[in-house]
XYZ file of C-alpha atoms in Angstrom:
484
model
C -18.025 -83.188 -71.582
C -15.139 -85.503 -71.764
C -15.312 -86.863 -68.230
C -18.672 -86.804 -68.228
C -19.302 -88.416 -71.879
C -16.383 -91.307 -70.942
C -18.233 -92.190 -67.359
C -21.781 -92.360 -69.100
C -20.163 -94.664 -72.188
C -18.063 -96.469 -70.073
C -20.263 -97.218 -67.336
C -23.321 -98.666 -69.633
C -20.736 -101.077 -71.544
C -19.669 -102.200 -68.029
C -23.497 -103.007 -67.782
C -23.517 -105.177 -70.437
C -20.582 -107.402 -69.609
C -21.901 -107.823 -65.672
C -23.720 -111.305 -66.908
C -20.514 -112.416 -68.849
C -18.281 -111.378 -65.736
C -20.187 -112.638 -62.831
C -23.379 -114.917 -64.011
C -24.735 -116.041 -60.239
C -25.828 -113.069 -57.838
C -22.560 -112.248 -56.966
C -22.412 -108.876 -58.556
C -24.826 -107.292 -55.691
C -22.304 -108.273 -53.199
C -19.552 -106.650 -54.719
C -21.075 -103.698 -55.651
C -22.069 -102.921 -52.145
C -18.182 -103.558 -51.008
C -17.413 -101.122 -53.429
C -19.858 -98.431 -52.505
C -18.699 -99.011 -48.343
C -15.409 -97.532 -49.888
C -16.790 -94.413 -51.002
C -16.710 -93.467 -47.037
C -12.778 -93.524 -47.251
C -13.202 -90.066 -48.829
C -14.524 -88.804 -45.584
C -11.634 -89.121 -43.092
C -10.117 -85.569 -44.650
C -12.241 -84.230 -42.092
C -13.564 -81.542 -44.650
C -9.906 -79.810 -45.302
C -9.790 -80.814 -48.721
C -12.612 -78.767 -49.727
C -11.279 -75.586 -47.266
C -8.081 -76.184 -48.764
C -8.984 -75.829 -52.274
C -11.227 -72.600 -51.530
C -8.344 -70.609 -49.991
C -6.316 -71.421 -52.939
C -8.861 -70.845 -55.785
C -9.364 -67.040 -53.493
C -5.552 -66.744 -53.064
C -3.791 -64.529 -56.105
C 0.226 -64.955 -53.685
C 2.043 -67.770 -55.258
C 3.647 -68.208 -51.826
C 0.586 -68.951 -49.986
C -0.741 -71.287 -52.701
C 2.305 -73.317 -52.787
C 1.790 -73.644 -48.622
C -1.699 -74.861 -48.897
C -0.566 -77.400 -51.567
C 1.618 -78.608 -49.283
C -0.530 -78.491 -46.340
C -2.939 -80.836 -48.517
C -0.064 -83.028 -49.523
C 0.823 -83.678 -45.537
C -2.935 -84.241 -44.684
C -3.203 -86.767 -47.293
C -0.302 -88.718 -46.631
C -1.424 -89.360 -43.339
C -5.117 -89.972 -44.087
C -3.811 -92.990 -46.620
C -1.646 -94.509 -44.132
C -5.608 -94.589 -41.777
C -7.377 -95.684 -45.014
C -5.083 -98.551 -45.653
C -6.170 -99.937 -42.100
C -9.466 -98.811 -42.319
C -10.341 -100.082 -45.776
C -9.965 -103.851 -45.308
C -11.586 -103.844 -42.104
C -14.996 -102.213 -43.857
C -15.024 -105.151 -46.150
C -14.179 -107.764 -44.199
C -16.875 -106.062 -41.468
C -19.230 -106.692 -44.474
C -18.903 -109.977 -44.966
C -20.339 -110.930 -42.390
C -23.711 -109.741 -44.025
C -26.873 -112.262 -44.557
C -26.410 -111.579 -48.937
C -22.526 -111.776 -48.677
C -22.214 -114.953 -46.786
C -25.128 -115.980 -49.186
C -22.827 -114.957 -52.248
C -19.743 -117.143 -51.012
C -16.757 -115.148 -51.990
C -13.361 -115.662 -49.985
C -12.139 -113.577 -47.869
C -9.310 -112.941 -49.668
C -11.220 -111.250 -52.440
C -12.823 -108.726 -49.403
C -9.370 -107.683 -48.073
C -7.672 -107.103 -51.476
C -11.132 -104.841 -52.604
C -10.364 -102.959 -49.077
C -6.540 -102.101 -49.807
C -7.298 -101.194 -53.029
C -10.163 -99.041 -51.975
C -7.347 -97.181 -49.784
C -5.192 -97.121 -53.307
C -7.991 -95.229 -55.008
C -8.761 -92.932 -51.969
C -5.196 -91.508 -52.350
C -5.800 -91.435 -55.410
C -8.708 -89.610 -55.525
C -7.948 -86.968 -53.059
C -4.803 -86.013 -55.076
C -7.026 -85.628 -58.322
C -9.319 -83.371 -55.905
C -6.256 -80.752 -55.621
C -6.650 -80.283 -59.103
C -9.438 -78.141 -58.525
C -7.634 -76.035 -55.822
C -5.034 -75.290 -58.877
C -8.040 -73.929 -61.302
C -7.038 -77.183 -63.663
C -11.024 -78.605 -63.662
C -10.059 -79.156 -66.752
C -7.262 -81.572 -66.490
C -8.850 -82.941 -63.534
C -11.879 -83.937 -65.806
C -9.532 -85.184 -68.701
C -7.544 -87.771 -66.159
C -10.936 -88.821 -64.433
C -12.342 -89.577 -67.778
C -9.067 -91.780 -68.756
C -9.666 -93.911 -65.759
C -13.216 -94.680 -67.000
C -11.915 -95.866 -70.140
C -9.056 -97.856 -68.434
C -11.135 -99.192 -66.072
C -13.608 -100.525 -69.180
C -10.464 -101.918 -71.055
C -9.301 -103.560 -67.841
C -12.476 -105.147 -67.490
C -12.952 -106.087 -70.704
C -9.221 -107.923 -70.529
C -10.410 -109.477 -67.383
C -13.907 -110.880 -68.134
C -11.724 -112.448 -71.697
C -9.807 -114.104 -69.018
C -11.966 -115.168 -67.039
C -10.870 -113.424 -63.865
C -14.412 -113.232 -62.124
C -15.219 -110.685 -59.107
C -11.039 -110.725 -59.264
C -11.276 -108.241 -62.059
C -12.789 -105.688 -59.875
C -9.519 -105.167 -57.564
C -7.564 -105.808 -60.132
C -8.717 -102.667 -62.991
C -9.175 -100.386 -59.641
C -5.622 -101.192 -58.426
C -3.796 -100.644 -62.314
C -6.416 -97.048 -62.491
C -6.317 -95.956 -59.113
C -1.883 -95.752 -60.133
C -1.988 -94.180 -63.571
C -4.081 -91.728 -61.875
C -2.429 -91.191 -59.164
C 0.947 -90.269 -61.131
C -0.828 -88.204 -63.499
C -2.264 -85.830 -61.523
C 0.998 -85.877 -59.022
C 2.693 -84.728 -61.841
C 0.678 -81.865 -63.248
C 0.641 -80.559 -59.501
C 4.664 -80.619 -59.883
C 4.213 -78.698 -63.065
C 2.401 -76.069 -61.534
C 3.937 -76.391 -58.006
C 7.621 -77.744 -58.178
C 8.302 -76.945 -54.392
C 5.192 -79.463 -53.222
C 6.297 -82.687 -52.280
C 3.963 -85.727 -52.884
C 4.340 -87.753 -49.833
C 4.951 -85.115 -46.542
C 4.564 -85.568 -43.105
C 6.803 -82.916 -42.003
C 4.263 -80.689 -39.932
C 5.557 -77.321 -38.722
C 4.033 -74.311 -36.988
C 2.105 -72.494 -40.670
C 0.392 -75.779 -40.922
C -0.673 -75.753 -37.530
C -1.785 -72.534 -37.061
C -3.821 -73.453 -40.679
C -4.997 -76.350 -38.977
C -6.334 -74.179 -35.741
C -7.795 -71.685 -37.988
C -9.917 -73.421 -39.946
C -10.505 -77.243 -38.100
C -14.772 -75.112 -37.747
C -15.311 -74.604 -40.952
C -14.028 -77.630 -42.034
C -15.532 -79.317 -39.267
C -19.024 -78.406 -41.118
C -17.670 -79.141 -44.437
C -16.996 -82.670 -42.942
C -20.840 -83.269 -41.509
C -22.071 -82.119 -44.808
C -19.800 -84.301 -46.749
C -21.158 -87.467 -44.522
C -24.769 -86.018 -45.070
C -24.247 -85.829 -48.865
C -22.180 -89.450 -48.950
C -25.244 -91.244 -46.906
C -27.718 -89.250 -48.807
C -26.559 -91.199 -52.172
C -25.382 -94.637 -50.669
C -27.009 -94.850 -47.309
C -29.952 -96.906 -49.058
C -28.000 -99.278 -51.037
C -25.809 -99.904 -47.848
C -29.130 -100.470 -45.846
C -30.290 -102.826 -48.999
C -27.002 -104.551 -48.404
C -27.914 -105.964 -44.812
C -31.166 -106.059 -44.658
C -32.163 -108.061 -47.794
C -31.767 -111.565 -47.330
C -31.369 -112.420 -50.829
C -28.454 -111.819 -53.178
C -31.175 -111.957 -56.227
C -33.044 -109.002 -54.751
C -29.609 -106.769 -53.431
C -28.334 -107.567 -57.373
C -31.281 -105.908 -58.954
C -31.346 -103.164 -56.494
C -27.764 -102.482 -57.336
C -28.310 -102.434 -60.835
C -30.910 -99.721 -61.115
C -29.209 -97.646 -58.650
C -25.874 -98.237 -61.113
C -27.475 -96.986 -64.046
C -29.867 -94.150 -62.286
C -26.273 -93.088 -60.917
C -24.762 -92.788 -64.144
C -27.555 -90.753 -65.307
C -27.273 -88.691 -62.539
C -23.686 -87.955 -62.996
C -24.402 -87.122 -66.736
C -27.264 -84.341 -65.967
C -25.543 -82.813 -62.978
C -22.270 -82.311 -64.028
C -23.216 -78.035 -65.232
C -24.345 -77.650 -61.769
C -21.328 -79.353 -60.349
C -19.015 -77.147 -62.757
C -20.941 -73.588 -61.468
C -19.614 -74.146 -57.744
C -15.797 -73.430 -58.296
C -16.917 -70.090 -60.430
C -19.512 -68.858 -57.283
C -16.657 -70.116 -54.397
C -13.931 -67.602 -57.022
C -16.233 -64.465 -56.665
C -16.571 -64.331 -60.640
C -19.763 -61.946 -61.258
C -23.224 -62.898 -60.299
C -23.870 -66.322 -60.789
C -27.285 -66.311 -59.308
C -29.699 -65.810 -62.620
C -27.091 -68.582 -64.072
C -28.457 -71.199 -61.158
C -31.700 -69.984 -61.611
C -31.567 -70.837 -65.513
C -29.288 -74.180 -64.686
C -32.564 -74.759 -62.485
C -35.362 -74.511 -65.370
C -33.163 -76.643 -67.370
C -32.679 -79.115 -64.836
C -36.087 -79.294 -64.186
C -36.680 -80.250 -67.913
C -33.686 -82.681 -68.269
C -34.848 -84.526 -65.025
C -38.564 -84.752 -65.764
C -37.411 -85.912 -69.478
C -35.280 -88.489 -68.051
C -37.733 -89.659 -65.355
C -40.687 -90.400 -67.416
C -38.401 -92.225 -69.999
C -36.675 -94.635 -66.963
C -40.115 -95.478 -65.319
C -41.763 -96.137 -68.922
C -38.325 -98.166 -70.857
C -36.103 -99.117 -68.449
C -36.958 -102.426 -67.605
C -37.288 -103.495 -71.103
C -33.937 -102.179 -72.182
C -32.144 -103.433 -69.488
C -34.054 -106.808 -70.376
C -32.225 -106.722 -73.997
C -29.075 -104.634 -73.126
C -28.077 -106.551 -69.464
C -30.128 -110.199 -69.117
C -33.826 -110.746 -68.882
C -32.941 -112.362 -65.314
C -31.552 -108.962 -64.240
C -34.308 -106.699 -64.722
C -36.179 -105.085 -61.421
C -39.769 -105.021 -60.794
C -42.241 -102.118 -61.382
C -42.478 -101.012 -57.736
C -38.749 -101.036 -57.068
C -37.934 -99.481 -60.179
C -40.428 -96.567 -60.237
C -39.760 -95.647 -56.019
C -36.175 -95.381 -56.990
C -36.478 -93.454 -60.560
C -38.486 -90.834 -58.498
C -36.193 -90.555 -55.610
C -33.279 -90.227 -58.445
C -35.592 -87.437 -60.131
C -36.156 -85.298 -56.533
C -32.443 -85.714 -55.840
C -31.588 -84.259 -59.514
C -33.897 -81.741 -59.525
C -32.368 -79.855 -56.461
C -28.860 -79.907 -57.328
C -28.308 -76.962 -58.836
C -29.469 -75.325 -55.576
C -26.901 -77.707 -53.540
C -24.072 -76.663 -55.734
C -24.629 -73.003 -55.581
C -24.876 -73.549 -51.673
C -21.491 -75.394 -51.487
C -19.960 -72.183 -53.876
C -21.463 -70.175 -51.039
C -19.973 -71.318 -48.118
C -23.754 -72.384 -46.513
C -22.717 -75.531 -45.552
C -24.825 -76.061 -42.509
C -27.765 -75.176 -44.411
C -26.895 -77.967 -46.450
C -25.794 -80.213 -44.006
C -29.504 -79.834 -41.726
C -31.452 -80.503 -44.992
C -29.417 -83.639 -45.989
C -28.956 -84.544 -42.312
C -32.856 -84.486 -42.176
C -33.293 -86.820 -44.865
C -30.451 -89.216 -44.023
C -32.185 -89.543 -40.564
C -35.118 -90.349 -41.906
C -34.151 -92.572 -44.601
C -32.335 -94.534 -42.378
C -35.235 -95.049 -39.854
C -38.218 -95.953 -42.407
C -35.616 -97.560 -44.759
C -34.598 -99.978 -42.405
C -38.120 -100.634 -41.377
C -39.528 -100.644 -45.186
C -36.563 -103.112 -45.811
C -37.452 -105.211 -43.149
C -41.165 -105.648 -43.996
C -41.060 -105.305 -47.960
C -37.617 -105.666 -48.865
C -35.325 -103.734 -51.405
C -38.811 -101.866 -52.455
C -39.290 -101.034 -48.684
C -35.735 -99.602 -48.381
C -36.147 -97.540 -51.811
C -39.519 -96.421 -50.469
C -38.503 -95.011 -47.201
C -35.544 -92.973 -49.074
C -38.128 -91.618 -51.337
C -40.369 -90.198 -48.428
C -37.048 -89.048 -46.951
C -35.726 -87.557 -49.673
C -38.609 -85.198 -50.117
C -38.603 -84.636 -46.159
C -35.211 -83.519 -46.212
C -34.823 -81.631 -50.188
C -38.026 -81.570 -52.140
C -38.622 -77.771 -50.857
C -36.105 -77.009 -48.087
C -33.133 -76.652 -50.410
C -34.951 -74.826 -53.178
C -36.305 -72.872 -49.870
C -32.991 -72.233 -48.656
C -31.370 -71.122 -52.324
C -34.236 -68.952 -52.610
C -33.950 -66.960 -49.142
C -30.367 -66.383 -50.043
C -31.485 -64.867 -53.792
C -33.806 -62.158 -51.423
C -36.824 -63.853 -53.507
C -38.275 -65.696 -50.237
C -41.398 -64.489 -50.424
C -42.042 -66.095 -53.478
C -40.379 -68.932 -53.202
C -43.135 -71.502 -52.662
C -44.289 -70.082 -56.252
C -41.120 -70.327 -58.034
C -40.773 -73.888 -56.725
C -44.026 -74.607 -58.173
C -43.388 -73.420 -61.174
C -39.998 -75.208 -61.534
C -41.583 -78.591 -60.826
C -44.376 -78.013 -63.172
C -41.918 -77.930 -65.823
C -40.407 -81.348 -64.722
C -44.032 -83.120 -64.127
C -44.828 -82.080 -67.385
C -41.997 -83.760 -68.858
C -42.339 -86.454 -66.538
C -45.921 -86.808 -68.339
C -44.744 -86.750 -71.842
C -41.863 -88.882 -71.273
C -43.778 -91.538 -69.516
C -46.814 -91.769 -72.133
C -44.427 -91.519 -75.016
C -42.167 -94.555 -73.583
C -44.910 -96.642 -72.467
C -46.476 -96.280 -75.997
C -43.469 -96.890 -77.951
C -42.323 -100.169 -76.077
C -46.002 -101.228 -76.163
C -45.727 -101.664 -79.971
C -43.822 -104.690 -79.364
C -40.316 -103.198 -79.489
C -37.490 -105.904 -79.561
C -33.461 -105.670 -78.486
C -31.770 -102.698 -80.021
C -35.147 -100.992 -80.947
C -36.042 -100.492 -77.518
C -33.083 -98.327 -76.669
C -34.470 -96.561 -79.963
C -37.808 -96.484 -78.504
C -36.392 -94.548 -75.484
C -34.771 -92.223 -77.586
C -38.454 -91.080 -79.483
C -39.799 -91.132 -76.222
C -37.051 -88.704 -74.870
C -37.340 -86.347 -78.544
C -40.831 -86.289 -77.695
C -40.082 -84.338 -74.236
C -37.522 -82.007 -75.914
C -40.570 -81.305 -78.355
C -42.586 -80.396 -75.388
C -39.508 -78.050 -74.128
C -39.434 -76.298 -77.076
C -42.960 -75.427 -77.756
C -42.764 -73.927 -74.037
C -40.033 -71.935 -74.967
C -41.475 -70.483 -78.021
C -44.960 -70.037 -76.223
C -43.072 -67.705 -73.542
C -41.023 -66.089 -75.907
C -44.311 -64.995 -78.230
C -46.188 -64.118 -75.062
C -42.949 -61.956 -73.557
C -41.913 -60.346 -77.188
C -44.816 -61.275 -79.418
C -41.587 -63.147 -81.671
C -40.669 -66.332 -81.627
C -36.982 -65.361 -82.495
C -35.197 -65.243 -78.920
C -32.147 -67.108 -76.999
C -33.314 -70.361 -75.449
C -31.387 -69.870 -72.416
C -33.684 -66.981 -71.535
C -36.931 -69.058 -71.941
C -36.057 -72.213 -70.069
């Protein structure tokens, strides 16, 4: 709740200070040369994740403390790639029709990209937190570096900095982090050592053993990656105009940090299914039901308030048009809704089930995307995700996670019957939002306005929950969890 709860808070303050920071159309620019970053993750070839598995399933301190290291040797050589590979990403994306139109030096593109290899080592060393069992901590220092971040910003934009104070908060969080979680590895593994590239005959044979499975974990992890930046990166070159590619980039922002806030029980069950611990399928299928509410809630709300609050909250000059904003909001609501499924995969092991659904969509994404784009701009890119999106994970994964439960013959019904919960929230949502910022709502009282409309779907929830609990046990007196 922490991490979560500090991303969420942090990240819609952030919002608000993007006009201050950067007033021309420069933010669009940046925030795609920050997203091209989020590849660097991807050159651990899928180990990370194997890695972390064997230890979680391991109970021999011996053998943990040679994974650990076997992480700690991988990583030092994949930040000595990213710190050539990062600069040359951003400097390769310079060269695009909205970043030569935003006019930023090229200094400001090769800093982002060695700092972008900063906070990859960074990252991947917070990552082996989870191999440990310490989600916890892991959470706790991720969280901190949202509120650094925010207080770096904040510093900056007093200053005056400009896009400068992007590099400059990652480079300061991307350290603190770094040593923090170094050090509660050293706590709970004294013999690792942070920077190795000794490489002896264990690690090789580890290496042998499992470059297949990792080798899958890797495809999936590029599926997954493309899946949730592919269209903003697509946005980035083909729109023309740093106007449009900064309103893109801000609904994505903000449907991103909702996303992060809604997902994050799903994202906690995987660890728990990969450890063995009971039967954690009726928990997906409730995390499911509730998803399906908390998405369809969220949804309507968006597609009815969001322009208007971001009108008040960001600038009137930032705020997206209906078509762009809706296509997106229901591409963010098909994603959502199948998460739980992905995460219970991942705990699994099923990774090229996952990896042929997401591949699917990425595929086709990229192909209508790029021709949407072309034609119609950053609504034609957002509109050929959306058709992609429910090519590659409207059914298929719920499909897939349903085979594996030994419920496939129904599972056509039970997907029905999970989306009919999220439509009809979608429903509620909507009419209650569009009603309440009809009345002529103003600043503040619009995010208020959302709020109603949002109570109004959790009203909706709960009179379906009492409704199946009196037609199940004729009382309304049962657990929630059981009725979702």
């Amino acid at each position: 709740m922490f991490g979560t709860g500090a991303s969420v808070v942090s990240g819609l303050v952030l919002l608000r200070l993007l006009p201050r920071m950067l007033p021309g159309n420069e933010w669009g620019v940046v925030n795609v040369a920050l997203t091209l970053l989020t590849y660097l993750p991807l050159l651990d070839g899928g180990f990370r994740l194997v890695v972390n598995r064997e230890m979680l399933q391991s109970n021999d301190a011996g053998e943990r403390e040679r994974l650990a290291g076997f992480g700690q040797a991988l990583t030092t050589r994949l930040l000595l790639v990213s710190v050539l590979l990062g600069p040359m990403l951003t400097m390769l994306y310079s060269l695009a029709p909205a970043a030569r139109e935003a006019g930023l030096p090229a200094s400001f593109y090769l800093a982002t990209g060695v700092v972008g290899a900063l906070t990859f080592g960074a990252g991947i060393q917070i990552q082996a937190l989870v191999g440990l069992d310490r989600q916890v901590w892991m959470s706790v220092i991720q969280g901190g570096g949202s509120v650094a971040n925010l207080g770096m910003m904040m510093v900056g934009a007093r200053l005056g900095w400009g896009v400068w104070v992007f590099p400059a908060a990652q480079c300061v969080v991307a350290v603190v982090q770094w040593m923090a979680a170094a050090l509660l590895m050293r706590f709970q593994l004294p013999g690792v050592r942070l920077f190795d590239l000794a490489w002896d005959s264990w690690r090789s044979e580890f290496w042998g053993r499992n470059r297949a499975g990792a080798w899958s974990v890797f495809r999936m992890q590029v599926f997954i990656v493309l899946l949730l930046s592919m269209d903003l990166l697509l946005a980035g070159w083909i729109v023309r105009e740093a106007t449009e590619l900064k309103l893109y980039g801000l609904v994505s922002r903000v449907l991103g940090i909702g996303r992060s806030c809604l997902t994050s029980l799903g994202e906690a069950l995987w660890p728990r299914i990969a450890r063995g611990d009971g039967r954690q399928d009726p928990l997906t299928g409730r995390v499911l039901a509730l998803n399906a509410w908390l998405f369809g809630i969220a949804g309507g709300v968006l597609t009815g308030a969001m322009p208007q609050i971001l009108g008040w909250y960001v600038a009137k000059d930032w705020v997206a048009g209906p078509w762009l904003n809706g296509l997106l909001v229901a591409r963010f609501m098909v994603i959502g809704m199948s998460s739980p499924a992905t995460y219970h995969l991942l705990g699994a092991g099923a990774y090229g089930a996952l990896m042929r659904a997401v591949g699917m969509e990425v595929l086709v994404g990229v192909v209508l995307g790029a021709l949407g784009g072309w034609i119609w701009g950053g609504a034609g890119v957002a509109g050929g995700f959306l058709v992609s999106t429910v090519v590659g994970t409207f059914y298929p994964l719920f499909g897939k996670f349903a085979r594996s439960q030994g419920v496939d013959r129904d599972a056509v019904g039970w997907f029905c019957r999970v989306w009919l919960r999220a439509l009809m929230a979608v429903g509620v949502g909507y009419v209650a939002a569009r009603w309440v910022q009809g009345i002529g709502l103003h600043g503040p009282m619009t995010l208020l306005g959302a709020a109603a409309a949002a109570g109004a779907g959790l009203l909706v929830v709960l009179a379906w929950v009492g409704g199946r609990s009196l037609r199940k046990t004729g009382s309304w007196k049962v657990r929630v969890w059981e009725s979702l």
